[in-house]
Short mmCIF file of C-alpha atoms and ligand atoms in Angstrom, two decimals:
data_model
loop_
_atom_site.label_atom_id
_atom_site.label_comp_id
_atom_site.label_asym_id
_atom_site.label_seq_id
_atom_site.Cartn_x
_atom_site.Cartn_y
_atom_site.Cartn_z
CA UNK A 28 171.86 95.63 40.24
CA UNK A 29 171.57 99.32 40.90
CA UNK A 30 167.87 99.59 40.11
CA UNK A 31 168.59 101.85 37.10
CA UNK A 32 167.57 100.58 33.74
CA UNK A 33 167.92 102.01 30.27
CA UNK A 34 164.30 103.13 30.43
CA UNK A 35 164.28 104.80 33.79
CA UNK A 36 165.77 108.10 34.79
CA UNK A 37 166.52 108.69 38.43
CA UNK A 38 164.28 111.32 40.04
CA UNK A 39 166.24 114.30 41.32
CA UNK A 40 164.67 117.01 43.39
CA UNK A 41 166.15 120.37 42.52
CA UNK A 42 167.10 122.71 45.36
CA UNK A 43 164.51 124.88 47.03
CA UNK A 44 166.33 127.95 45.80
CA UNK A 45 165.40 127.02 42.21
CA UNK A 46 161.69 127.12 43.02
CA UNK A 47 160.06 129.94 41.12
CA UNK A 48 163.10 130.35 38.85
CA UNK A 49 161.89 129.44 35.38
CA UNK A 50 163.82 128.96 32.21
CA UNK A 51 164.96 132.31 30.83
CA UNK A 52 162.31 133.63 28.38
CA UNK A 53 164.84 133.91 25.56
CA UNK A 54 165.99 130.33 25.86
CA UNK A 55 162.38 129.15 25.42
CA UNK A 56 161.69 131.60 22.59
CA UNK A 57 164.89 130.68 20.76
CA UNK A 58 163.73 127.07 20.75
CA UNK A 59 160.45 128.14 19.17
CA UNK A 60 162.34 130.25 16.61
CA UNK A 61 164.53 127.21 15.83
CA UNK A 62 161.37 125.19 15.18
CA UNK A 63 160.02 127.90 12.85
CA UNK A 64 163.36 127.97 11.03
CA UNK A 65 163.22 124.19 10.60
CA UNK A 66 159.86 124.75 8.89
CA UNK A 67 161.69 127.10 6.50
CA UNK A 68 160.47 130.40 7.98
CA UNK A 69 163.89 132.13 8.12
CA UNK A 70 163.09 134.19 11.20
CA UNK A 71 164.87 137.54 11.62
CA UNK A 72 165.69 137.88 15.29
CA UNK A 73 165.48 141.50 16.44
CA UNK A 74 165.24 140.33 20.03
CA UNK A 75 168.58 139.63 21.61
CA UNK A 76 171.16 142.27 22.53
CA UNK A 77 174.38 140.52 21.62
CA UNK A 78 176.62 142.83 19.56
CA UNK A 79 177.14 141.39 16.08
CA UNK A 80 180.16 143.61 15.35
CA UNK A 81 183.71 142.44 16.19
CA UNK A 82 186.08 143.96 18.74
CA UNK A 83 188.83 146.30 17.51
CA UNK A 84 191.55 144.41 15.51
CA UNK A 85 194.23 145.44 18.04
CA UNK A 86 192.25 143.65 20.75
CA UNK A 87 192.19 140.41 18.74
CA UNK A 88 195.89 140.83 17.91
CA UNK A 89 196.76 141.21 21.61
CA UNK A 90 194.83 138.05 22.43
CA UNK A 91 196.56 136.13 19.63
CA UNK A 92 200.06 137.32 20.48
CA UNK A 93 199.70 136.88 24.22
CA UNK A 94 198.12 133.44 23.98
CA UNK A 95 201.01 132.23 21.79
CA UNK A 96 203.38 132.74 24.74
CA UNK A 97 204.27 129.66 26.80
CA UNK A 98 203.94 131.19 30.26
CA UNK A 99 200.42 132.63 30.27
CA UNK A 100 198.31 129.51 30.72
CA UNK A 101 198.29 129.05 34.46
CA UNK A 102 195.71 130.06 37.06
CA UNK A 103 195.42 133.77 37.51
CA UNK A 104 195.00 135.93 40.58
CA UNK A 105 191.45 136.07 41.97
CA UNK A 106 191.72 139.85 41.90
CA UNK A 107 192.62 139.98 38.20
CA UNK A 108 195.79 141.14 36.49
CA UNK A 109 197.20 144.46 37.79
CA UNK A 110 197.45 145.52 34.12
CA UNK A 111 193.70 145.09 33.62
CA UNK A 112 192.86 146.80 36.94
CA UNK A 113 195.08 149.75 36.00
CA UNK A 114 193.40 149.93 32.56
CA UNK A 115 189.95 149.96 34.21
CA UNK A 116 191.07 152.67 36.63
CA UNK A 117 192.46 154.82 33.76
CA UNK A 118 189.27 154.25 31.74
CA UNK A 119 187.12 155.42 34.65
CA UNK A 120 189.32 158.51 35.04
CA UNK A 121 189.30 159.34 31.31
CA UNK A 122 185.62 158.83 30.58
CA UNK A 123 183.74 159.23 33.85
CA UNK A 124 186.19 161.51 35.74
CA UNK A 125 186.10 159.03 38.61
CA UNK A 126 189.18 158.14 40.69
CA UNK A 127 189.51 154.46 41.52
CA UNK A 128 192.46 152.86 43.26
CA UNK A 129 193.55 150.11 40.85
CA UNK A 130 194.81 147.92 43.72
CA UNK A 131 191.84 148.12 46.04
CA UNK A 132 188.73 149.54 44.37
CA UNK A 133 188.37 147.36 41.25
CA UNK A 134 187.48 143.70 40.86
CA UNK A 135 187.53 142.27 37.30
CA UNK A 136 184.62 139.92 36.65
CA UNK A 137 183.42 137.39 34.09
CA UNK A 138 180.88 139.95 32.86
CA UNK A 139 178.52 142.04 34.92
CA UNK A 140 175.90 139.27 34.98
CA UNK A 141 178.30 137.28 37.14
CA UNK A 142 178.70 140.31 39.40
CA UNK A 143 174.94 140.59 39.96
CA UNK A 144 174.92 137.08 41.41
CA UNK A 145 178.07 137.66 43.50
CA UNK A 146 176.64 140.82 45.01
CA UNK A 147 173.37 139.11 45.95
CA UNK A 148 175.23 136.14 47.46
CA UNK A 149 177.56 138.45 49.37
CA UNK A 150 174.95 140.67 50.98
CA UNK A 151 171.56 138.94 51.13
CA UNK A 152 170.45 136.64 53.91
CA UNK A 153 167.31 134.53 53.67
CA UNK A 154 164.36 136.95 53.51
CA UNK A 155 166.43 140.14 53.11
CA UNK A 156 164.77 142.55 50.73
CA UNK A 157 166.18 143.99 47.52
CA UNK A 158 164.61 146.78 45.48
CA UNK A 159 164.43 145.85 41.80
CA UNK A 160 163.28 148.04 38.89
CA UNK A 161 160.06 147.19 37.04
CA UNK A 162 160.67 147.11 34.11
CA UNK A 163 164.29 145.99 34.45
CA UNK A 164 166.89 143.39 33.53
CA UNK A 165 165.38 140.05 34.68
CA UNK A 166 168.67 138.83 36.18
CA UNK A 167 168.38 141.22 39.19
CA UNK A 168 165.19 139.43 40.15
CA UNK A 169 166.47 135.90 39.65
CA UNK A 170 169.80 136.57 41.40
CA UNK A 171 168.02 138.04 44.44
CA UNK A 172 165.74 134.99 44.61
CA UNK A 173 168.58 132.50 44.11
CA UNK A 174 170.44 134.14 46.99
CA UNK A 175 167.36 133.65 49.21
CA UNK A 176 166.34 137.31 49.17
CA UNK A 177 162.97 138.84 48.49
CA UNK A 178 162.33 141.22 45.57
CA UNK A 179 160.53 144.48 46.21
CA UNK A 180 159.54 146.03 42.89
CA UNK A 181 159.79 149.75 42.36
CA UNK A 182 157.97 151.15 39.34
CA UNK A 183 159.54 153.02 36.48
CA UNK A 184 156.94 154.92 34.51
CA UNK A 185 157.06 156.71 31.20
CA UNK A 186 155.40 159.83 32.68
CA UNK A 187 158.25 159.95 35.24
CA UNK A 188 160.93 159.64 32.52
CA UNK A 189 161.50 156.06 33.72
CA UNK A 190 163.05 157.38 36.93
CA UNK A 191 162.15 155.91 40.32
CA UNK A 192 159.37 157.66 42.19
CA UNK A 193 161.12 158.58 45.45
CA UNK A 194 157.81 158.90 47.31
CA UNK A 195 157.08 155.29 46.41
CA UNK A 196 160.62 154.24 47.38
CA UNK A 197 160.21 155.83 50.84
CA UNK A 198 157.21 153.59 51.40
CA UNK A 199 159.09 150.45 50.35
CA UNK A 200 162.33 150.74 52.35
CA UNK A 201 161.48 148.62 55.42
CA UNK A 202 163.90 145.67 55.56
CA UNK A 203 165.60 146.62 52.30
CA UNK A 204 169.34 145.91 52.17
CA UNK A 205 170.25 146.51 48.54
CA UNK A 206 168.77 148.39 45.58
CA UNK A 207 169.39 147.60 41.92
CA UNK A 208 169.52 150.51 39.51
CA UNK A 209 170.64 150.69 35.88
CA UNK A 210 171.05 153.86 33.76
CA UNK A 211 171.14 154.12 30.76
CA UNK A 212 168.20 151.94 31.62
CA UNK A 213 167.50 148.61 29.97
CA UNK A 214 164.91 148.08 28.50
CA UNK A 215 163.62 151.68 28.36
CA UNK A 216 166.79 153.34 27.00
CA UNK A 217 166.36 156.17 29.51
CA UNK A 218 169.52 158.22 30.10
CA UNK A 219 170.50 159.21 33.63
CA UNK A 220 170.90 162.78 34.83
CA UNK A 221 173.41 163.91 37.44
CA UNK A 222 170.47 165.06 39.57
CA UNK A 223 168.97 161.56 39.50
CA UNK A 224 172.27 159.98 40.54
CA UNK A 225 172.63 162.50 43.39
CA UNK A 226 169.14 161.70 44.63
CA UNK A 227 169.83 157.96 44.53
CA UNK A 228 173.08 158.32 46.48
CA UNK A 229 171.32 160.50 49.09
CA UNK A 230 168.53 157.88 49.33
CA UNK A 231 171.07 155.07 49.85
CA UNK A 232 172.86 157.02 52.58
CA UNK A 233 169.65 158.02 54.34
CA UNK A 234 168.40 154.44 54.62
CA UNK A 235 171.75 152.61 54.77
CA UNK A 236 170.93 150.72 51.56
CA UNK A 237 173.68 149.41 49.29
CA UNK A 238 172.97 150.94 45.88
CA UNK A 239 174.12 148.57 43.13
CA UNK A 240 174.40 150.37 39.82
CA UNK A 241 174.66 148.24 36.70
CA UNK A 242 176.22 150.40 33.98
CA UNK A 243 176.92 148.38 30.81
CA UNK A 244 175.29 150.74 28.28
CA UNK A 245 176.82 154.16 28.97
CA UNK A 246 178.84 154.27 25.73
CA UNK A 247 176.11 153.17 23.32
CA UNK A 248 174.25 156.00 21.58
CA UNK A 249 175.25 158.34 24.37
CA UNK A 250 177.78 161.21 24.10
CA UNK A 251 178.02 161.75 27.81
CA UNK A 252 178.82 158.54 29.75
CA UNK A 253 178.06 158.92 33.45
CA UNK A 254 179.08 156.84 36.44
CA UNK A 255 177.13 156.82 39.69
CA UNK A 256 180.50 156.86 41.46
CA UNK A 257 181.05 160.41 40.18
CA UNK A 258 178.62 161.70 42.82
CA UNK A 259 180.69 162.95 45.80
CA UNK A 260 180.58 160.39 48.62
CA UNK A 261 178.95 157.74 46.39
CA UNK A 262 181.43 155.06 47.41
CA UNK A 263 180.05 155.25 50.98
CA UNK A 264 176.78 153.71 49.81
CA UNK A 265 177.15 152.53 46.20
CA UNK A 266 178.99 150.08 44.00
CA UNK A 267 179.00 149.95 40.21
CA UNK A 268 179.19 147.12 37.70
CA UNK A 269 180.60 147.78 34.26
CA UNK A 270 181.23 145.60 31.25
CA UNK A 271 183.08 145.39 27.95
CA UNK A 272 180.27 143.33 26.42
CA UNK A 273 178.50 146.22 24.71
CA UNK A 274 181.00 149.10 24.77
CA UNK A 275 183.73 147.01 23.11
CA UNK A 276 181.70 144.33 21.25
CA UNK A 277 183.08 141.66 23.56
CA UNK A 278 179.94 140.01 24.96
CA UNK A 279 181.24 136.48 24.39
CA UNK A 280 184.60 137.23 26.00
CA UNK A 281 182.99 137.74 29.40
CA UNK A 282 184.87 140.70 30.83
CA UNK A 283 183.43 143.16 33.29
CA UNK A 284 184.29 144.77 36.57
CA UNK A 285 182.96 145.75 39.96
CA UNK A 286 184.05 149.18 41.18
CA UNK A 287 183.62 150.64 44.64
CA UNK A 288 185.11 151.13 48.10
CA UNK A 289 187.87 148.73 49.17
CA UNK A 290 185.63 147.25 51.87
CA UNK A 291 182.92 146.32 49.33
CA UNK A 292 185.47 144.86 46.89
CA UNK A 293 186.98 142.73 49.69
CA UNK A 294 183.53 141.52 50.74
CA UNK A 295 182.49 140.48 47.23
CA UNK A 296 185.91 138.89 46.66
CA UNK A 297 185.32 136.65 49.68
CA UNK A 298 182.41 135.13 47.77
CA UNK A 299 183.86 135.27 44.25
CA UNK A 300 187.18 133.67 45.17
CA UNK A 301 185.21 130.62 46.34
CA UNK A 302 183.24 130.48 43.08
CA UNK A 303 185.79 130.84 40.30
CA UNK A 304 189.37 131.78 39.47
CA UNK A 305 190.95 134.66 37.56
CA UNK A 306 190.33 135.02 33.81
CA UNK A 307 192.74 133.75 31.14
CA UNK A 308 195.63 136.25 31.23
CA UNK A 309 195.80 136.96 27.45
CA UNK A 310 192.10 137.85 27.58
CA UNK A 311 192.71 140.25 30.45
CA UNK A 312 195.55 141.88 28.52
CA UNK A 313 193.39 142.15 25.40
CA UNK A 314 190.62 143.69 27.50
CA UNK A 315 193.14 146.22 28.84
CA UNK A 316 193.96 147.06 25.22
CA UNK A 317 190.27 147.57 24.46
CA UNK A 318 189.93 149.99 27.36
CA UNK A 319 192.76 152.09 25.94
CA UNK A 320 191.05 152.62 22.57
CA UNK A 321 190.61 156.25 21.53
CA UNK A 322 187.33 158.12 21.16
CA UNK A 323 187.16 157.19 17.46
CA UNK A 324 186.35 153.58 18.49
CA UNK A 325 183.17 154.62 20.28
CA UNK A 326 182.24 157.00 17.44
CA UNK A 327 182.56 154.25 14.85
CA UNK A 328 180.47 151.80 16.86
CA UNK A 329 177.83 154.45 17.45
CA UNK A 330 177.65 155.53 13.82
CA UNK A 331 176.58 151.96 12.98
CA UNK A 332 173.99 151.87 15.78
CA UNK A 333 172.68 155.31 14.79
CA UNK A 334 171.85 154.11 11.26
CA UNK A 335 170.20 150.97 12.59
CA UNK A 336 168.24 153.03 15.09
CA UNK A 337 166.74 155.02 12.19
CA UNK A 338 165.67 151.76 10.56
CA UNK A 339 164.18 150.54 13.84
CA UNK A 340 162.19 153.79 14.05
CA UNK A 341 160.89 153.13 10.50
CA UNK A 342 159.84 149.62 11.46
CA UNK A 343 158.09 150.87 14.59
CA UNK A 344 156.30 153.58 12.61
CA UNK A 345 154.84 150.86 10.38
CA UNK A 346 153.56 149.09 13.48
CA UNK A 347 152.20 152.42 14.79
CA UNK A 348 154.24 152.15 17.97
CA UNK A 349 155.20 155.30 19.90
CA UNK A 350 158.79 155.85 21.06
CA UNK A 351 161.20 158.48 22.37
CA UNK A 352 163.95 159.30 19.86
CA UNK A 353 166.44 160.15 22.58
CA UNK A 354 167.20 156.61 23.80
CA UNK A 355 170.60 155.19 24.72
CA UNK A 356 171.78 151.58 24.62
CA UNK A 357 171.41 149.03 21.88
CA UNK A 358 167.62 148.80 21.80
CA UNK A 359 164.57 150.88 20.97
CA UNK A 360 161.74 150.71 23.48
CA UNK A 361 158.30 151.49 22.12
CA UNK A 362 154.67 151.57 23.25
CA UNK A 363 152.31 149.27 21.39
CA UNK A 364 149.28 150.91 19.74
CA UNK A 365 145.78 150.77 21.17
CA UNK A 366 144.15 147.59 19.96
CA UNK A 367 146.83 145.35 21.41
CA UNK A 368 146.45 144.30 25.00
CA UNK A 369 150.17 143.71 25.46
CA UNK A 370 153.52 143.65 23.73
CA UNK A 371 153.31 139.84 23.83
CA UNK A 372 150.30 139.99 21.54
CA UNK A 373 151.99 142.30 19.04
CA UNK A 374 155.28 140.35 19.23
CA UNK A 375 153.55 137.04 18.50
CA UNK A 376 151.45 138.54 15.71
CA UNK A 377 154.54 139.95 14.01
CA UNK A 378 156.47 136.69 14.53
CA UNK A 379 153.79 134.37 13.16
CA UNK A 380 152.83 136.62 10.23
CA UNK A 381 156.17 138.05 9.18
CA UNK A 382 158.84 135.84 10.77
CA UNK A 383 160.39 138.83 12.52
CA UNK A 384 160.98 138.47 16.25
CA UNK A 385 160.69 141.51 18.51
CA UNK A 386 160.94 141.22 22.29
CA UNK A 387 157.73 141.78 24.26
CA UNK A 388 158.31 144.36 27.02
CA UNK A 389 156.48 142.26 29.62
CA UNK A 390 159.48 139.97 30.09
CA UNK A 391 161.14 142.86 31.94
CA UNK A 392 158.31 143.06 34.48
CA UNK A 393 154.59 143.78 34.24
CA UNK A 394 155.25 147.53 33.97
CA UNK A 395 156.63 146.70 30.51
CA UNK A 396 153.48 144.90 29.38
CA UNK A 397 152.36 147.59 26.97
CA UNK A 398 155.71 147.84 25.21
CA UNK A 399 158.07 146.06 22.83
CA UNK A 400 161.85 146.25 22.49
CA UNK A 401 163.74 146.16 19.19
CA UNK A 402 167.42 145.20 19.31
CA UNK A 403 169.93 147.11 17.20
CA UNK A 404 172.29 144.11 17.00
CA UNK A 405 171.43 143.17 13.42
CA UNK A 406 172.86 144.58 10.20
CA UNK A 407 170.89 147.20 8.28
CA UNK A 408 169.99 144.64 5.59
CA UNK A 409 168.08 142.66 8.21
CA UNK A 410 166.14 145.78 9.15
CA UNK A 411 165.42 146.46 5.47
CA UNK A 412 164.17 142.89 5.04
CA UNK A 413 162.08 143.11 8.24
CA UNK A 414 160.51 146.35 7.04
CA UNK A 415 159.73 144.75 3.67
CA UNK A 416 158.12 141.74 5.33
CA UNK A 417 156.07 143.85 7.73
CA UNK A 418 154.90 146.11 4.88
CA UNK A 419 153.76 143.14 2.83
CA UNK A 420 151.96 141.58 5.77
CA UNK A 421 150.38 144.80 7.05
CA UNK A 422 146.89 143.87 5.82
CA UNK A 423 147.02 140.78 8.04
CA UNK A 424 148.14 142.72 11.09
CA UNK A 425 145.70 144.11 13.60
CA UNK A 426 147.09 147.66 13.37
CA UNK A 427 145.62 148.11 9.90
C1 PLP B 1789 171.17 145.69 32.07
C2 PLP B 1789 172.14 144.60 31.81
N1 PLP B 1789 173.04 144.30 32.74
C3 PLP B 1789 173.95 143.32 32.56
C4 PLP B 1789 173.96 142.58 31.40
C5 PLP B 1789 174.96 141.46 31.27
O1 PLP B 1789 176.14 141.95 30.76
P1 PLP B 1789 177.47 141.11 30.78
O2 PLP B 1789 177.67 140.61 29.41
O3 PLP B 1789 178.52 142.08 31.22
O4 PLP B 1789 177.33 140.01 31.79
C6 PLP B 1789 173.04 142.83 30.40
C7 PLP B 1789 173.04 142.01 29.17
O5 PLP B 1789 172.21 141.98 28.36
C8 PLP B 1789 172.11 143.88 30.60
O6 PLP B 1789 171.20 144.17 29.67
#
């Protein structure tokens, strides 16, 4: 007998690297929302940033036609299809005015989230430090920790237009190997300026820090997409992640890319090629199609987000939250009114009274504690219904 019985589960100790890595906030919250839905609450989820709109029909058609072919089902090159790399290179030239060698300076990825992990695993040794934005996308923090690195928070503050404070950064650089940045910034929606990007590149060069720019939102509610790699000499110190998840409504497809100097691409490929294999070829060809879409594609997507953004402003006005109207990306970031200690408090109050879920800003780091984030990934009707519910429950809410 093995010692196992039907009533006993073997004890397994998880790896040390998982210590301090909790379940992702959203996965816990979605379980709670499921429970509320089972009780008949019909929760409207204005939390998660997964585009609800479909990709362009030509993209779907390419996937369908290519996948019907008999000879496209084998393993693919670790470096991705040359057709996709060329499409990424042309896209960077067209939209960001950045030259990238399609053979050596581009690595297609299964989304930029995958790239964040690869970069940390490629460059961080046990105890190496990585600068991470607070508030910022939680994956930077968890990927650094999983790779054995140590996170050094740098603050982004509203009074500083959510830009890093370079005086603070100078004090934090000892032992730092990589720095995560992300503009348009998630969750604050802050747009980058060329001057900011120049300062960041100069900072990376001065301290020999690898600047890792995560750039998935540059086409959403933004007429002027910028790449960090546009700064002269940026490739000497910086790499950039990009993604089709938001710009092309392809979050579930998992297509992104790492762009940078040949040396960096080769280094990250050494790790990635041991982790996974190339993406399904028809998907790569469909992604190439998406990258060739004309300007009208981005305009159409943005006209939908613009209308939803107005509705989100209305909802936030009801809650007496303060926000900047000039935000990019698929969220609205807003300060909670006096009377609430944190965004968690307001988020829970709205959820339990009105069955509308809004993300508390604190999940992006304690610098986001006083804020909430509304996702624009729901149809206008959902916003209208949320507004109706909040209006009818206003007397029960603390703001009134
Ligand atoms: C700042 C940021 N980076 C990366 C990602 C992940 O994008 P992808 O779908 O390309 O993995 C997200 C997704 O929400 C994000 O908000």
